Coordinates of C-alpha atoms in Angstrom, one line a residue:
Chain A
X208 CA -2.6 155.5 -263.9
X209 CA -3.4 154.3 -267.5
X210 CA -6.9 153.7 -268.2
X211 CA -8.7 152.2 -271.1
X212 CA -10.3 155.5 -271.9
X213 CA -11.6 154.5 -275.4
X214 CA -13.5 151.8 -273.8
X215 CA -14.6 153.9 -271.2
X216 CA -15.9 156.4 -273.8
X217 CA -17.7 153.5 -275.7
X218 CA -19.4 152.5 -272.6
X219 CA -20.5 156.0 -272.2
X220 CA -22.1 156.6 -275.6
X221 CA -23.1 153.1 -276.6
X222 CA -26.7 152.3 -277.5
X223 CA -27.9 150.8 -274.6
X224 CA -30.6 152.5 -272.3
X225 CA -28.9 154.7 -269.6
X226 CA -29.9 154.7 -265.9
X227 CA -30.5 158.4 -265.7
X228 CA -29.6 161.4 -267.9
X229 CA -30.1 164.9 -267.6
X230 CA -28.7 168.6 -267.2
X231 CA -26.9 169.4 -263.9
X232 CA -24.7 172.3 -262.8
X233 CA -21.3 171.1 -261.7
X234 CA -19.3 173.2 -259.5
X235 CA -15.5 173.5 -261.0
X236 CA -13.0 172.9 -258.8
X237 CA -11.1 175.8 -257.4
X238 CA -13.2 178.5 -259.3
X239 CA -16.5 177.9 -257.7
X240 CA -18.5 178.8 -260.9
X241 CA -21.1 176.2 -262.0
X242 CA -20.9 174.7 -265.4
X243 CA -24.0 173.2 -266.9
X244 CA -23.3 169.8 -268.2
X245 CA -25.1 166.9 -269.7
X246 CA -25.1 163.9 -267.2
X247 CA -25.4 160.3 -268.0
X248 CA -25.5 157.6 -265.4
X249 CA -24.4 154.2 -266.5
X250 CA -23.8 151.4 -264.1
X251 CA -21.4 152.9 -261.5
X252 CA -20.1 155.4 -263.9
X253 CA -21.3 159.0 -263.9
X254 CA -20.2 160.7 -267.2
X255 CA -20.7 164.3 -268.1
X256 CA -20.6 165.8 -271.7
X257 CA -20.6 169.4 -273.1
X258 CA -24.2 168.6 -274.3
X259 CA -26.4 165.5 -275.3
X260 CA -25.0 165.6 -278.7
X261 CA -21.3 165.3 -277.9
X262 CA -19.5 162.3 -279.1
X263 CA -17.3 162.0 -276.2
X264 CA -17.5 162.6 -272.3
X265 CA -15.6 165.6 -270.9
X266 CA -15.2 163.6 -267.8
X267 CA -16.6 160.8 -265.6
X268 CA -17.0 160.2 -261.9
X269 CA -16.6 156.7 -260.8
X270 CA -19.0 156.0 -258.1
X271 CA -17.8 153.1 -256.0
X272 CA -17.4 154.0 -252.3
X273 CA -19.2 157.5 -252.4
X274 CA -22.0 158.7 -250.6
X275 CA -24.7 161.2 -251.7
X276 CA -26.3 163.8 -249.7
X277 CA -28.0 167.2 -249.8
X278 CA -26.1 170.3 -249.2
X279 CA -26.3 174.0 -248.3
X280 CA -25.3 175.9 -251.2
X281 CA -26.1 179.2 -252.9
X282 CA -27.3 177.1 -255.7
X283 CA -30.8 175.5 -255.4
X284 CA -31.5 171.8 -255.6
X285 CA -27.8 171.2 -254.8
X286 CA -26.5 167.9 -253.6
X287 CA -22.9 166.3 -253.3
X288 CA -21.2 163.3 -254.1
X289 CA -18.6 162.6 -251.5
X290 CA -15.7 160.3 -251.1
X291 CA -14.3 159.0 -248.0
X292 CA -10.9 160.1 -246.9
X293 CA -9.3 163.1 -245.7
X294 CA -8.2 164.8 -249.0
X295 CA -10.7 163.3 -251.2
X296 CA -12.9 165.5 -253.4
X297 CA -16.4 166.3 -253.1
X298 CA -18.4 166.8 -256.3
X299 CA -21.2 169.5 -255.8
X300 CA -23.9 169.3 -258.2
X301 CA -27.2 171.1 -258.5
X302 CA -30.3 170.0 -260.7
X303 CA -32.9 172.0 -262.3
X304 CA -35.8 171.0 -260.1
X305 CA -36.9 169.5 -256.9
X306 CA -38.0 166.2 -258.6
X307 CA -34.8 166.1 -260.9
X308 CA -32.6 166.4 -257.7
X309 CA -34.4 163.8 -255.7
X310 CA -34.3 161.5 -258.9
X311 CA -30.5 162.1 -259.3
X312 CA -29.8 161.4 -255.4
X313 CA -31.8 158.2 -255.4
X314 CA -30.0 156.8 -258.6
X315 CA -26.7 157.8 -257.5
X316 CA -26.9 156.4 -254.0
X317 CA -27.7 153.1 -255.5
X318 CA -25.5 153.1 -258.4
X319 CA -22.4 151.3 -257.0
X320 CA -21.3 147.8 -258.3
X321 CA -21.3 146.9 -254.6
X322 CA -24.8 147.7 -253.9
X323 CA -25.9 145.8 -257.0
X324 CA -24.0 142.7 -256.2
X325 CA -25.8 142.8 -252.6
X326 CA -29.0 142.8 -254.2
X327 CA -28.3 139.9 -256.6
X328 CA -26.7 137.8 -254.1
X329 CA -29.8 138.4 -251.8
X330 CA -32.0 137.2 -254.7
X331 CA -29.8 134.3 -255.7
X332 CA -30.1 133.0 -252.2
X333 CA -33.9 133.5 -252.1
X334 CA -34.2 131.6 -255.4
X335 CA -32.0 128.7 -254.2
X336 CA -33.8 128.4 -251.0
X337 CA -37.1 128.3 -252.8
X338 CA -35.9 125.6 -255.4
X339 CA -34.3 123.6 -252.5
X340 CA -37.6 122.8 -251.0
X341 CA -40.3 125.5 -250.9
X342 CA -38.6 127.3 -247.9
X343 CA -40.3 130.8 -247.9
X344 CA -38.0 134.0 -248.4
X345 CA -37.0 136.0 -245.4
X346 CA -39.5 136.0 -242.6
X347 CA -40.5 139.5 -242.9
X348 CA -42.3 138.9 -246.2
X349 CA -45.8 137.6 -246.2
X350 CA -46.1 133.8 -246.8
X351 CA -45.2 133.0 -250.3
X352 CA -46.7 130.6 -252.6
X353 CA -44.9 127.2 -252.3
X354 CA -43.2 127.0 -255.7
X355 CA -44.2 124.0 -257.7
X356 CA -42.1 121.7 -259.4
X357 CA -40.6 124.1 -261.9
X358 CA -43.7 124.0 -264.2
X359 CA -41.8 123.3 -267.3
X360 CA -40.5 120.2 -268.8
X361 CA -36.7 119.8 -268.5
X362 CA -35.3 119.2 -271.7
X363 CA -31.8 119.4 -270.7
X364 CA -29.9 120.8 -267.7
X365 CA -27.2 122.0 -270.3
X366 CA -27.0 125.3 -271.9
X367 CA -28.1 124.9 -275.6
X368 CA -25.6 125.7 -278.2
X369 CA -25.7 129.6 -278.2
X370 CA -27.3 130.6 -281.7
X371 CA -24.6 132.4 -283.8
X372 CA -26.9 135.4 -284.5
X373 CA -24.9 138.4 -285.2
X374 CA -25.4 142.0 -285.8
X375 CA -23.7 141.7 -289.3
X376 CA -22.7 145.1 -290.9
X377 CA -25.0 144.6 -293.8
X378 CA -28.5 145.3 -292.8
X379 CA -31.1 143.1 -294.7
X380 CA -33.5 145.9 -295.4
X381 CA -35.5 148.7 -293.7
X382 CA -38.7 146.5 -293.0
X383 CA -36.8 143.8 -290.9
X384 CA -36.4 144.1 -287.2
X385 CA -32.9 144.6 -285.8
X386 CA -31.4 141.2 -285.1
X387 CA -30.7 140.4 -281.5
X388 CA -26.9 140.8 -280.3
X389 CA -24.5 137.9 -280.8
X390 CA -25.0 135.8 -278.0
X391 CA -21.1 134.8 -277.9
X392 CA -19.7 138.0 -276.9
X393 CA -21.5 137.8 -273.7
X394 CA -21.9 134.2 -272.9
X395 CA -23.7 134.0 -269.6
X396 CA -22.4 132.1 -266.9
X397 CA -23.5 131.8 -263.4
X398 CA -27.4 131.8 -263.0
X399 CA -28.1 131.2 -266.7
X400 CA -26.0 127.9 -266.5
X401 CA -28.2 126.3 -264.2
X402 CA -31.6 126.9 -265.9
X403 CA -33.2 124.4 -267.9
X404 CA -33.8 124.8 -271.8
X405 CA -37.3 125.8 -271.5
X406 CA -36.4 128.4 -269.1
X407 CA -33.8 129.9 -271.2
X408 CA -36.0 129.8 -274.1
X409 CA -38.7 131.7 -272.1
X410 CA -35.9 134.2 -270.9
X411 CA -34.5 135.0 -274.2
X412 CA -38.0 135.1 -275.5
X413 CA -38.9 138.1 -273.3
X414 CA -35.9 140.0 -274.4
X415 CA -36.8 139.3 -278.1
X416 CA -40.4 140.4 -277.3
X417 CA -39.1 143.6 -275.6
X418 CA -37.0 144.3 -278.7
X419 CA -39.7 143.8 -281.1
X420 CA -42.0 146.0 -279.1
X421 CA -39.3 148.8 -279.4
X422 CA -39.0 148.0 -283.1
X423 CA -42.7 148.1 -283.7
X424 CA -42.9 151.6 -281.8
X425 CA -40.1 153.1 -283.8
X426 CA -41.8 152.1 -286.9
X427 CA -45.0 153.5 -285.7
X428 CA -43.3 157.0 -285.4
X429 CA -43.3 159.2 -288.7
Chain B
X187 CA -11.4 162.3 -270.4
X188 CA -11.0 163.6 -266.9
X189 CA -11.4 161.0 -264.1
X190 CA -11.4 160.9 -260.4
X191 CA -8.0 159.2 -260.3
X192 CA -7.6 159.3 -256.4
X193 CA -10.7 157.4 -256.1
X194 CA -9.6 154.8 -258.6
X195 CA -6.3 154.4 -256.6
X196 CA -8.5 154.0 -253.4
X197 CA -10.6 151.4 -255.2
X198 CA -7.4 149.5 -256.1
X199 CA -6.6 149.1 -252.4
X200 CA -10.0 147.6 -251.7
X201 CA -10.4 143.9 -250.9
X202 CA -10.1 142.0 -254.4
X203 CA -12.3 139.3 -255.8
X204 CA -9.4 137.8 -257.3
X205 CA -5.7 138.8 -257.1
X206 CA -2.7 137.1 -258.4
X207 CA 0.8 137.4 -260.1
X208 CA 0.4 136.7 -263.8
X209 CA 2.2 137.2 -267.0
X210 CA 0.8 140.1 -268.8
X211 CA 1.2 141.5 -272.5
X212 CA -0.1 144.8 -273.5
X213 CA -1.9 145.5 -276.7
X214 CA 0.9 147.2 -278.6
X215 CA 2.7 145.3 -281.3
X216 CA 5.7 143.7 -280.0
X217 CA 5.0 144.0 -276.5
X218 CA 6.6 141.5 -274.3
X219 CA 5.2 139.4 -271.3
X220 CA 5.9 141.1 -268.0
X221 CA 5.1 139.8 -264.3
X222 CA 2.2 141.7 -262.9
X223 CA 0.2 141.6 -259.8
X224 CA -3.3 141.6 -261.2
X225 CA -6.4 142.5 -259.1
X226 CA -9.9 142.4 -259.7
X227 CA -12.1 144.9 -257.8
X228 CA -15.7 145.4 -258.9
X229 CA -15.8 146.0 -262.6
X230 CA -12.1 146.9 -262.9
X231 CA -8.9 145.0 -263.4
X232 CA -6.0 146.8 -261.9
X233 CA -2.2 145.7 -262.7
X234 CA 0.7 146.5 -260.6
X235 CA 4.5 146.1 -261.0
X236 CA 5.1 143.4 -258.5
X237 CA 6.7 145.6 -256.0
X238 CA 4.9 148.6 -256.0
X239 CA 1.9 149.7 -254.0
X240 CA 0.2 152.1 -256.8
X241 CA -1.3 150.4 -260.0
X242 CA 0.2 151.2 -263.4
X243 CA -3.3 150.7 -265.0
X244 CA -6.8 149.8 -264.8
X245 CA -9.1 148.1 -267.4
X246 CA -12.9 148.9 -267.2
X247 CA -14.3 145.5 -267.8
X248 CA -17.7 146.6 -269.5
X249 CA -18.3 145.3 -272.9
X250 CA -15.3 143.0 -273.1
X251 CA -14.9 139.5 -274.2
X252 CA -12.7 136.9 -272.3
X253 CA -11.3 134.0 -274.3
X254 CA -9.2 131.1 -273.6
X255 CA -5.5 131.3 -274.9
X256 CA -3.3 128.1 -275.1
X257 CA -1.6 126.9 -273.2
X258 CA -3.1 128.3 -269.9
X259 CA -3.9 131.9 -270.5
X260 CA -6.7 134.2 -271.4
X261 CA -7.3 137.3 -273.5
X262 CA -9.4 140.3 -272.8
X263 CA -10.5 142.1 -275.7
X264 CA -12.9 145.1 -275.9
X265 CA -15.8 145.2 -278.4
X266 CA -15.2 148.8 -279.9
X267 CA -11.4 148.6 -280.5
X268 CA -8.9 145.7 -281.4
X269 CA -7.0 146.1 -278.1
X270 CA -6.3 142.8 -276.8
X271 CA -4.8 142.4 -273.3
X272 CA -3.1 138.9 -272.9
X273 CA -2.6 137.0 -269.5
X274 CA -0.6 133.7 -268.6
X275 CA -1.6 131.8 -265.6
X276 CA 0.6 129.0 -263.9
X277 CA -2.2 126.3 -264.3
X278 CA -5.5 125.4 -265.9
X279 CA -7.5 125.6 -262.8
X280 CA -6.2 129.3 -262.1
X281 CA -6.8 130.1 -265.7
X282 CA -10.5 128.9 -265.6
X283 CA -11.1 130.5 -262.2
X284 CA -10.1 133.8 -263.6
X285 CA -12.1 133.6 -266.9
X286 CA -15.2 132.8 -265.0
X287 CA -14.5 135.5 -262.5
X288 CA -13.8 138.1 -265.3
X289 CA -17.0 137.1 -267.3
X290 CA -19.0 137.9 -264.3
X291 CA -17.2 141.1 -263.3
X292 CA -19.3 143.6 -265.3
X293 CA -22.1 145.9 -264.3
X294 CA -24.0 144.7 -267.1
X295 CA -23.9 141.3 -266.3
X296 CA -24.9 141.8 -262.7
X297 CA -27.9 143.7 -264.1
X298 CA -29.0 140.9 -266.2
X299 CA -28.7 138.4 -263.5
X300 CA -30.7 140.6 -261.3
X301 CA -33.4 140.7 -263.9
X302 CA -33.2 137.0 -264.5
X303 CA -33.8 136.3 -260.6
X304 CA -36.3 138.9 -260.3
X305 CA -38.3 137.1 -263.1
X306 CA -37.8 133.7 -261.7
X307 CA -38.8 134.6 -258.2
X308 CA -41.8 136.6 -259.6
X309 CA -42.9 133.6 -261.4
X310 CA -42.6 131.2 -258.4
X311 CA -44.2 133.5 -255.9
X312 CA -46.2 135.9 -257.8
X313 CA -44.3 138.7 -255.9
X314 CA -41.7 141.1 -257.0
X315 CA -38.7 140.6 -254.9
X316 CA -37.4 144.0 -255.6
X317 CA -40.2 145.5 -253.6
X318 CA -38.5 144.9 -250.3
X319 CA -35.6 147.0 -251.5
X320 CA -37.9 149.9 -252.7
X321 CA -36.3 149.6 -256.2
X322 CA -39.1 147.8 -258.2
X323 CA -39.8 150.8 -260.4
X324 CA -36.3 151.7 -261.3
X325 CA -36.0 151.7 -265.1
X326 CA -32.5 150.1 -265.0
X327 CA -34.2 146.8 -263.7
X328 CA -36.8 146.4 -266.2
X329 CA -36.8 143.8 -269.2
X330 CA -36.9 146.7 -271.7
X331 CA -33.6 147.9 -270.3
X332 CA -31.7 145.1 -271.8
X333 CA -29.3 146.2 -274.3
X334 CA -30.7 146.0 -277.9

């Protein structure tokens, strides 16, 4: 099967924060020897590299439809990523500490797109229910505050024209913070479509504040 | 790059968010339009010859851009390369449906949606809705995890 591997490699190595990363021992297929590799979890993809400085992954394990479990193995802190189906492969991995193992098992068992989609749908419903007229979220939770009428002035229910801010090649100069990414390439649709301008302003503002915080921190380092 | 092809094949057999026969033209210069069965499953777009059960290929839909192409088609292009995949639909409606579905079909889009809803709900109720799932501390759902 053809796969857009270049774009896969880009996803593996692009600048965005990763969901988990660290050294793991991976059991090779037939040979039963463990190889120490640098693993990077991003989204529902578990990439592995020779080492943290490698430009391209050795491989990737696509994590849809897998289960993650502890295993009995000669190696300490071992766990397995298992796929359903009779002749499917099981990946046996080993961490370097108990804490690392637990972290990985947790991260990998919730890494699937399916899982994330479930959570998003649940939140979407909760928010819609709240907006529709103060219905509290699922009964298990303690009584939620009745939502007040949005609280912000509704300027317009339409998306404002997305600002054409681009990460142009020429950097203006070392003292200026990095520009926010070009909005065009990832025009949000769905939840953000229904937000008021003030909400969007606040929403994008938070991202800017976070970025600025990161930039200030990076400047503070020698 | 090694990848678990068997799992990818199994994924291509899962129920799809969208599936249709479309005209498809690959990125190579001089490529022609071919009829393909195109199937969207999670963040992968699989394409099959219309009479075959195994996909010819798959596109991971992260960091891609989906744009309209007249008359009733769309184009998927990837941020890091100049490879463009062109698709032809049979109607405006179908085209619009696919564009919207594809724009939402990335893990990164899901993540941003989650952070957005979490934020909104937290503002309205003062409570973090992720606590019920036990994932409120995960770095990947913090505002600071948004791509710089």
